[in-house]
Amino acid sequence: MFKSKVKATKVDPNTTDTIIGEGSSFEGNIKSDAGLRVEGQIKGDIECQGDVTIGEKGLVHSNISARNIIIAGTVHGNVHATNKLSINAKGKLYGDIVTHTLCIEEGSIFEGTSKMENVTESNGNSNMNANAKSTSEASSSKSTPKGND
């Protein structure tokens, strides 16, 4: 008699459905099937099937896992981007990176280790491994293979 027919809708990971606005703060873990944009502050881990953007005024103390991650604010924690990680000129990342594609703009800050991995490999091992310690500004983090100077 009171049966409802609610159809489950699939969330599009290409959309941003959650925004933590400037002046807002959130403490706890976030898990989303879509994207997330942070202009405020978060303390807690972030796991998204879509993209995560940390805006210029965003400040997060989080481990972040997402498809694409864009950092224009400040992140304290480890990040894992299954596709691409971008650190914009005003972005600051204090933590370790695992990603397929990495883009660090001049003027940004990255302190941590980076590991490039090919997500298409089935056994978890990667053709492209680049473990590098970096405690420098991106403008001076130009890398050249050893012995090719």
mmCIF file with all atom_site columns, C-alpha atoms in Angstrom:
data_model
loop_
_atom_site.group_PDB
_atom_site.id
_atom_site.type_symbol
_atom_site.label_atom_id
_atom_site.label_alt_id
_atom_site.label_comp_id
_atom_site.label_asym_id
_atom_site.label_entity_id
_atom_site.label_seq_id
_atom_site.pdbx_PDB_ins_code
_atom_site.Cartn_x
_atom_site.Cartn_y
_atom_site.Cartn_z
_atom_site.occupancy
_atom_site.B_iso_or_equiv
_atom_site.pdbx_formal_charge
_atom_site.auth_seq_id
_atom_site.auth_comp_id
_atom_site.auth_asym_id
_atom_site.auth_atom_id
_atom_site.pdbx_PDB_model_num
ATOM 1   C CA . MET A 1 1   ? 0.000  0.000  0.000   1.00 0.00 ? 1   MET A CA 1
ATOM 2   C CA . PHE A 1 2   ? 2.772  2.451  0.867   1.00 0.00 ? 2   PHE A CA 1
ATOM 3   C CA . LYS A 1 3   ? 5.408  1.148  -1.462  1.00 0.00 ? 3   LYS A CA 1
ATOM 4   C CA . SER A 1 4   ? 7.347  3.854  -3.177  1.00 0.00 ? 4   SER A CA 1
ATOM 5   C CA . LYS A 1 5   ? 9.165  3.411  -6.399  1.00 0.00 ? 5   LYS A CA 1
ATOM 6   C CA . VAL A 1 6   ? 12.299 5.497  -5.998  1.00 0.00 ? 6   VAL A CA 1
ATOM 7   C CA . LYS A 1 7   ? 14.700 5.126  -8.855  1.00 0.00 ? 7   LYS A CA 1
ATOM 8   C CA . ALA A 1 8   ? 18.366 5.337  -7.987  1.00 0.00 ? 8   ALA A CA 1
ATOM 9   C CA . THR A 1 9   ? 20.053 7.990  -10.083 1.00 0.00 ? 9   THR A CA 1
ATOM 10  C CA . LYS A 1 10  ? 23.682 7.712  -11.000 1.00 0.00 ? 10  LYS A CA 1
ATOM 11  C CA . VAL A 1 11  ? 25.758 10.765 -10.152 1.00 0.00 ? 11  VAL A CA 1
ATOM 12  C CA . ASP A 1 12  ? 27.917 12.163 -12.945 1.00 0.00 ? 12  ASP A CA 1
ATOM 13  C CA . PRO A 1 13  ? 31.585 12.324 -11.807 1.00 0.00 ? 13  PRO A CA 1
ATOM 14  C CA . ASN A 1 14  ? 32.115 15.151 -14.331 1.00 0.00 ? 14  ASN A CA 1
ATOM 15  C CA . THR A 1 15  ? 29.976 17.522 -12.269 1.00 0.00 ? 15  THR A CA 1
ATOM 16  C CA . THR A 1 16  ? 30.822 19.404 -9.095  1.00 0.00 ? 16  THR A CA 1
ATOM 17  C CA . ASP A 1 17  ? 28.015 18.762 -6.652  1.00 0.00 ? 17  ASP A CA 1
ATOM 18  C CA . THR A 1 18  ? 29.693 19.788 -3.396  1.00 0.00 ? 18  THR A CA 1
ATOM 19  C CA . ILE A 1 19  ? 31.194 23.170 -2.535  1.00 0.00 ? 19  ILE A CA 1
ATOM 20  C CA . ILE A 1 20  ? 32.785 24.173 0.763   1.00 0.00 ? 20  ILE A CA 1
ATOM 21  C CA . GLY A 1 21  ? 32.570 27.942 0.399   1.00 0.00 ? 21  GLY A CA 1
ATOM 22  C CA . GLU A 1 22  ? 34.861 30.691 1.642   1.00 0.00 ? 22  GLU A CA 1
ATOM 23  C CA . GLY A 1 23  ? 34.246 31.326 5.334   1.00 0.00 ? 23  GLY A CA 1
ATOM 24  C CA . SER A 1 24  ? 33.024 27.745 5.878   1.00 0.00 ? 24  SER A CA 1
ATOM 25  C CA . SER A 1 25  ? 34.856 25.005 7.707   1.00 0.00 ? 25  SER A CA 1
ATOM 26  C CA . PHE A 1 26  ? 34.220 21.279 7.786   1.00 0.00 ? 26  PHE A CA 1
ATOM 27  C CA . GLU A 1 27  ? 35.682 18.584 10.008  1.00 0.00 ? 27  GLU A CA 1
ATOM 28  C CA . GLY A 1 28  ? 35.231 14.950 9.002   1.00 0.00 ? 28  GLY A CA 1
ATOM 29  C CA . ASN A 1 29  ? 35.694 12.686 6.007   1.00 0.00 ? 29  ASN A CA 1
ATOM 30  C CA . ILE A 1 30  ? 34.040 13.409 2.658   1.00 0.00 ? 30  ILE A CA 1
ATOM 31  C CA . LYS A 1 31  ? 33.170 10.719 0.120   1.00 0.00 ? 31  LYS A CA 1
ATOM 32  C CA . SER A 1 32  ? 31.531 11.780 -3.137  1.00 0.00 ? 32  SER A CA 1
ATOM 33  C CA . ASP A 1 33  ? 30.594 10.162 -6.435  1.00 0.00 ? 33  ASP A CA 1
ATOM 34  C CA . ALA A 1 34  ? 30.908 13.555 -8.152  1.00 0.00 ? 34  ALA A CA 1
ATOM 35  C CA . GLY A 1 35  ? 33.321 16.478 -7.798  1.00 0.00 ? 35  GLY A CA 1
ATOM 36  C CA . LEU A 1 36  ? 34.241 18.753 -4.898  1.00 0.00 ? 36  LEU A CA 1
ATOM 37  C CA . ARG A 1 37  ? 35.410 22.375 -4.752  1.00 0.00 ? 37  ARG A CA 1
ATOM 38  C CA . VAL A 1 38  ? 36.949 23.807 -1.570  1.00 0.00 ? 38  VAL A CA 1
ATOM 39  C CA . GLU A 1 39  ? 37.224 27.548 -0.949  1.00 0.00 ? 39  GLU A CA 1
ATOM 40  C CA . GLY A 1 40  ? 36.975 27.191 2.842   1.00 0.00 ? 40  GLY A CA 1
ATOM 41  C CA . GLN A 1 41  ? 38.691 24.856 5.292   1.00 0.00 ? 41  GLN A CA 1
ATOM 42  C CA . ILE A 1 42  ? 38.525 21.083 5.696   1.00 0.00 ? 42  ILE A CA 1
ATOM 43  C CA . LYS A 1 43  ? 40.069 18.727 8.253   1.00 0.00 ? 43  LYS A CA 1
ATOM 44  C CA . GLY A 1 44  ? 39.483 15.124 7.220   1.00 0.00 ? 44  GLY A CA 1
ATOM 45  C CA . ASP A 1 45  ? 40.076 12.832 4.294   1.00 0.00 ? 45  ASP A CA 1
ATOM 46  C CA . ILE A 1 46  ? 38.533 13.446 0.867   1.00 0.00 ? 46  ILE A CA 1
ATOM 47  C CA . GLU A 1 47  ? 37.623 10.628 -1.525  1.00 0.00 ? 47  GLU A CA 1
ATOM 48  C CA . CYS A 1 48  ? 35.949 11.547 -4.832  1.00 0.00 ? 48  CYS A CA 1
ATOM 49  C CA . GLN A 1 49  ? 35.162 9.623  -7.990  1.00 0.00 ? 49  GLN A CA 1
ATOM 50  C CA . GLY A 1 50  ? 35.225 12.952 -9.846  1.00 0.00 ? 50  GLY A CA 1
ATOM 51  C CA . ASP A 1 51  ? 37.549 15.939 -9.561  1.00 0.00 ? 51  ASP A CA 1
ATOM 52  C CA . VAL A 1 52  ? 38.693 17.897 -6.511  1.00 0.00 ? 52  VAL A CA 1
ATOM 53  C CA . THR A 1 53  ? 39.592 21.585 -6.762  1.00 0.00 ? 53  THR A CA 1
ATOM 54  C CA . ILE A 1 54  ? 41.199 23.447 -3.880  1.00 0.00 ? 54  ILE A CA 1
ATOM 55  C CA . GLY A 1 55  ? 40.613 27.140 -4.613  1.00 0.00 ? 55  GLY A CA 1
ATOM 56  C CA . GLU A 1 56  ? 43.069 29.950 -3.831  1.00 0.00 ? 56  GLU A CA 1
ATOM 57  C CA . LYS A 1 57  ? 41.524 30.544 -0.405  1.00 0.00 ? 57  LYS A CA 1
ATOM 58  C CA . GLY A 1 58  ? 41.077 26.845 0.330   1.00 0.00 ? 58  GLY A CA 1
ATOM 59  C CA . LEU A 1 59  ? 43.008 25.269 3.209   1.00 0.00 ? 59  LEU A CA 1
ATOM 60  C CA . VAL A 1 60  ? 42.823 21.520 3.755   1.00 0.00 ? 60  VAL A CA 1
ATOM 61  C CA . HIS A 1 61  ? 44.458 19.163 6.202   1.00 0.00 ? 61  HIS A CA 1
ATOM 62  C CA . SER A 1 62  ? 43.485 16.029 4.310   1.00 0.00 ? 62  SER A CA 1
ATOM 63  C CA . ASN A 1 63  ? 44.578 13.029 2.363   1.00 0.00 ? 63  ASN A CA 1
ATOM 64  C CA . ILE A 1 64  ? 42.884 13.434 -1.016  1.00 0.00 ? 64  ILE A CA 1
ATOM 65  C CA . SER A 1 65  ? 41.977 10.726 -3.508  1.00 0.00 ? 65  SER A CA 1
ATOM 66  C CA . ALA A 1 66  ? 40.269 11.719 -6.772  1.00 0.00 ? 66  ALA A CA 1
ATOM 67  C CA . ARG A 1 67  ? 40.383 11.409 -10.556 1.00 0.00 ? 67  ARG A CA 1
ATOM 68  C CA . ASN A 1 68  ? 41.857 14.889 -11.156 1.00 0.00 ? 68  ASN A CA 1
ATOM 69  C CA . ILE A 1 69  ? 43.099 17.236 -8.436  1.00 0.00 ? 69  ILE A CA 1
ATOM 70  C CA . ILE A 1 70  ? 43.740 20.957 -8.899  1.00 0.00 ? 70  ILE A CA 1
ATOM 71  C CA . ILE A 1 71  ? 45.502 22.807 -6.087  1.00 0.00 ? 71  ILE A CA 1
ATOM 72  C CA . ALA A 1 72  ? 45.435 26.611 -6.060  1.00 0.00 ? 72  ALA A CA 1
ATOM 73  C CA . GLY A 1 73  ? 45.249 26.893 -2.260  1.00 0.00 ? 73  GLY A CA 1
ATOM 74  C CA . THR A 1 74  ? 47.078 24.992 0.497   1.00 0.00 ? 74  THR A CA 1
ATOM 75  C CA . VAL A 1 75  ? 47.032 21.244 1.122   1.00 0.00 ? 75  VAL A CA 1
ATOM 76  C CA . HIS A 1 76  ? 48.648 19.481 4.085   1.00 0.00 ? 76  HIS A CA 1
ATOM 77  C CA . GLY A 1 77  ? 48.375 15.774 3.335   1.00 0.00 ? 77  GLY A CA 1
ATOM 78  C CA . ASN A 1 78  ? 49.009 13.098 0.740   1.00 0.00 ? 78  ASN A CA 1
ATOM 79  C CA . VAL A 1 79  ? 47.258 13.172 -2.627  1.00 0.00 ? 79  VAL A CA 1
ATOM 80  C CA . HIS A 1 80  ? 46.429 10.393 -5.060  1.00 0.00 ? 80  HIS A CA 1
ATOM 81  C CA . ALA A 1 81  ? 45.112 11.440 -8.465  1.00 0.00 ? 81  ALA A CA 1
ATOM 82  C CA . THR A 1 82  ? 44.255 8.546  -10.757 1.00 0.00 ? 82  THR A CA 1
ATOM 83  C CA . ASN A 1 83  ? 44.560 10.838 -13.783 1.00 0.00 ? 83  ASN A CA 1
ATOM 84  C CA . LYS A 1 84  ? 46.136 14.285 -13.275 1.00 0.00 ? 84  LYS A CA 1
ATOM 85  C CA . LEU A 1 85  ? 47.417 16.466 -10.442 1.00 0.00 ? 85  LEU A CA 1
ATOM 86  C CA . SER A 1 86  ? 47.908 20.183 -11.114 1.00 0.00 ? 86  SER A CA 1
ATOM 87  C CA . ILE A 1 87  ? 49.499 22.597 -8.656  1.00 0.00 ? 87  ILE A CA 1
ATOM 88  C CA . ASN A 1 88  ? 48.800 26.154 -9.806  1.00 0.00 ? 88  ASN A CA 1
ATOM 89  C CA . ALA A 1 89  ? 51.198 29.086 -9.310  1.00 0.00 ? 89  ALA A CA 1
ATOM 90  C CA . LYS A 1 90  ? 49.667 30.011 -5.930  1.00 0.00 ? 90  LYS A CA 1
ATOM 91  C CA . GLY A 1 91  ? 49.195 26.395 -4.843  1.00 0.00 ? 91  GLY A CA 1
ATOM 92  C CA . LYS A 1 92  ? 51.052 24.774 -1.961  1.00 0.00 ? 92  LYS A CA 1
ATOM 93  C CA . LEU A 1 93  ? 51.263 21.052 -1.306  1.00 0.00 ? 93  LEU A CA 1
ATOM 94  C CA . TYR A 1 94  ? 52.950 19.657 1.785   1.00 0.00 ? 94  TYR A CA 1
ATOM 95  C CA . GLY A 1 95  ? 52.660 15.899 1.312   1.00 0.00 ? 95  GLY A CA 1
ATOM 96  C CA . ASP A 1 96  ? 53.349 12.998 -0.979  1.00 0.00 ? 96  ASP A CA 1
ATOM 97  C CA . ILE A 1 97  ? 51.973 12.527 -4.489  1.00 0.00 ? 97  ILE A CA 1
ATOM 98  C CA . VAL A 1 98  ? 50.869 9.473  -6.474  1.00 0.00 ? 98  VAL A CA 1
ATOM 99  C CA . THR A 1 99  ? 49.527 10.307 -9.919  1.00 0.00 ? 99  THR A CA 1
ATOM 100 C CA . HIS A 1 100 ? 49.586 9.426  -13.590 1.00 0.00 ? 100 HIS A CA 1
ATOM 101 C CA . THR A 1 101 ? 50.188 12.995 -14.848 1.00 0.00 ? 101 THR A CA 1
ATOM 102 C CA . LEU A 1 102 ? 51.774 15.844 -12.878 1.00 0.00 ? 102 LEU A CA 1
ATOM 103 C CA . CYS A 1 103 ? 51.750 19.563 -13.683 1.00 0.00 ? 103 CYS A CA 1
ATOM 104 C CA . ILE A 1 104 ? 53.495 22.009 -11.337 1.00 0.00 ? 104 ILE A CA 1
ATOM 105 C CA . GLU A 1 105 ? 53.401 25.683 -12.307 1.00 0.00 ? 105 GLU A CA 1
ATOM 106 C CA . GLU A 1 106 ? 56.233 28.093 -11.624 1.00 0.00 ? 106 GLU A CA 1
ATOM 107 C CA . GLY A 1 107 ? 55.807 29.806 -8.247  1.00 0.00 ? 107 GLY A CA 1
ATOM 108 C CA . SER A 1 108 ? 53.974 26.893 -6.614  1.00 0.00 ? 108 SER A CA 1
ATOM 109 C CA . ILE A 1 109 ? 55.376 25.017 -3.619  1.00 0.00 ? 109 ILE A CA 1
ATOM 110 C CA . PHE A 1 110 ? 55.649 21.238 -3.311  1.00 0.00 ? 110 PHE A CA 1
ATOM 111 C CA . GLU A 1 111 ? 57.340 19.560 -0.354  1.00 0.00 ? 111 GLU A CA 1
ATOM 112 C CA . GLY A 1 112 ? 57.185 15.771 -0.397  1.00 0.00 ? 112 GLY A CA 1
ATOM 113 C CA . THR A 1 113 ? 57.799 12.775 -2.594  1.00 0.00 ? 113 THR A CA 1
ATOM 114 C CA . SER A 1 114 ? 56.252 12.027 -5.952  1.00 0.00 ? 114 SER A CA 1
ATOM 115 C CA . LYS A 1 115 ? 55.468 8.747  -7.652  1.00 0.00 ? 115 LYS A CA 1
ATOM 116 C CA . MET A 1 116 ? 54.247 8.601  -11.234 1.00 0.00 ? 116 MET A CA 1
ATOM 117 C CA . GLU A 1 117 ? 52.265 5.497  -12.051 1.00 0.00 ? 117 GLU A CA 1
ATOM 118 C CA . ASN A 1 118 ? 50.554 4.178  -15.129 1.00 0.00 ? 118 ASN A CA 1
ATOM 119 C CA . VAL A 1 119 ? 47.002 3.372  -14.038 1.00 0.00 ? 119 VAL A CA 1
ATOM 120 C CA . THR A 1 120 ? 46.356 1.135  -17.058 1.00 0.00 ? 120 THR A CA 1
ATOM 121 C CA . GLU A 1 121 ? 48.657 -1.594 -15.789 1.00 0.00 ? 121 GLU A CA 1
ATOM 122 C CA . SER A 1 122 ? 46.765 -4.508 -14.283 1.00 0.00 ? 122 SER A CA 1
ATOM 123 C CA . ASN A 1 123 ? 49.391 -5.864 -11.905 1.00 0.00 ? 123 ASN A CA 1
ATOM 124 C CA . GLY A 1 124 ? 49.904 -2.624 -9.985  1.00 0.00 ? 124 GLY A CA 1
ATOM 125 C CA . ASN A 1 125 ? 53.510 -2.258 -11.121 1.00 0.00 ? 125 ASN A CA 1
ATOM 126 C CA . SER A 1 126 ? 54.342 0.751  -13.196 1.00 0.00 ? 126 SER A CA 1
ATOM 127 C CA . ASN A 1 127 ? 56.551 1.392  -16.187 1.00 0.00 ? 127 ASN A CA 1
ATOM 128 C CA . MET A 1 128 ? 56.914 4.992  -15.097 1.00 0.00 ? 128 MET A CA 1
ATOM 129 C CA . ASN A 1 129 ? 58.237 5.211  -11.565 1.00 0.00 ? 129 ASN A CA 1
ATOM 130 C CA . ALA A 1 130 ? 59.771 8.479  -10.517 1.00 0.00 ? 130 ALA A CA 1
ATOM 131 C CA . ASN A 1 131 ? 60.431 8.687  -6.819  1.00 0.00 ? 131 ASN A CA 1
ATOM 132 C CA . ALA A 1 132 ? 61.836 12.091 -6.055  1.00 0.00 ? 132 ALA A CA 1
ATOM 133 C CA . LYS A 1 133 ? 62.250 14.083 -2.887  1.00 0.00 ? 133 LYS A CA 1
ATOM 134 C CA . SER A 1 134 ? 61.524 17.738 -3.326  1.00 0.00 ? 134 SER A CA 1
ATOM 135 C CA . THR A 1 135 ? 61.728 20.563 -0.834  1.00 0.00 ? 135 THR A CA 1
ATOM 136 C CA . SER A 1 136 ? 61.861 23.449 -3.220  1.00 0.00 ? 136 SER A CA 1
ATOM 137 C CA . GLU A 1 137 ? 59.698 25.857 -5.096  1.00 0.00 ? 137 GLU A CA 1
ATOM 138 C CA . ALA A 1 138 ? 58.424 24.585 -8.413  1.00 0.00 ? 138 ALA A CA 1
ATOM 139 C CA . SER A 1 139 ? 60.336 27.296 -10.269 1.00 0.00 ? 139 SER A CA 1
ATOM 140 C CA . SER A 1 140 ? 63.536 25.539 -9.293  1.00 0.00 ? 140 SER A CA 1
ATOM 141 C CA . SER A 1 141 ? 62.283 21.963 -9.532  1.00 0.00 ? 141 SER A CA 1
ATOM 142 C CA . LYS A 1 142 ? 63.144 21.409 -13.178 1.00 0.00 ? 142 LYS A CA 1
ATOM 143 C CA . SER A 1 143 ? 64.301 17.818 -13.355 1.00 0.00 ? 143 SER A CA 1
ATOM 144 C CA . THR A 1 144 ? 66.814 16.359 -15.741 1.00 0.00 ? 144 THR A CA 1
ATOM 145 C CA . PRO A 1 145 ? 67.975 12.752 -15.768 1.00 0.00 ? 145 PRO A CA 1
ATOM 146 C CA . LYS A 1 146 ? 71.314 12.180 -14.082 1.00 0.00 ? 146 LYS A CA 1
ATOM 147 C CA . GLY A 1 147 ? 74.237 11.989 -16.440 1.00 0.00 ? 147 GLY A CA 1
ATOM 148 C CA . ASN A 1 148 ? 72.547 14.022 -19.186 1.00 0.00 ? 148 ASN A CA 1
ATOM 149 C CA . ASP A 1 149 ? 73.743 17.491 -18.093 1.00 0.00 ? 149 ASP A CA 1
#
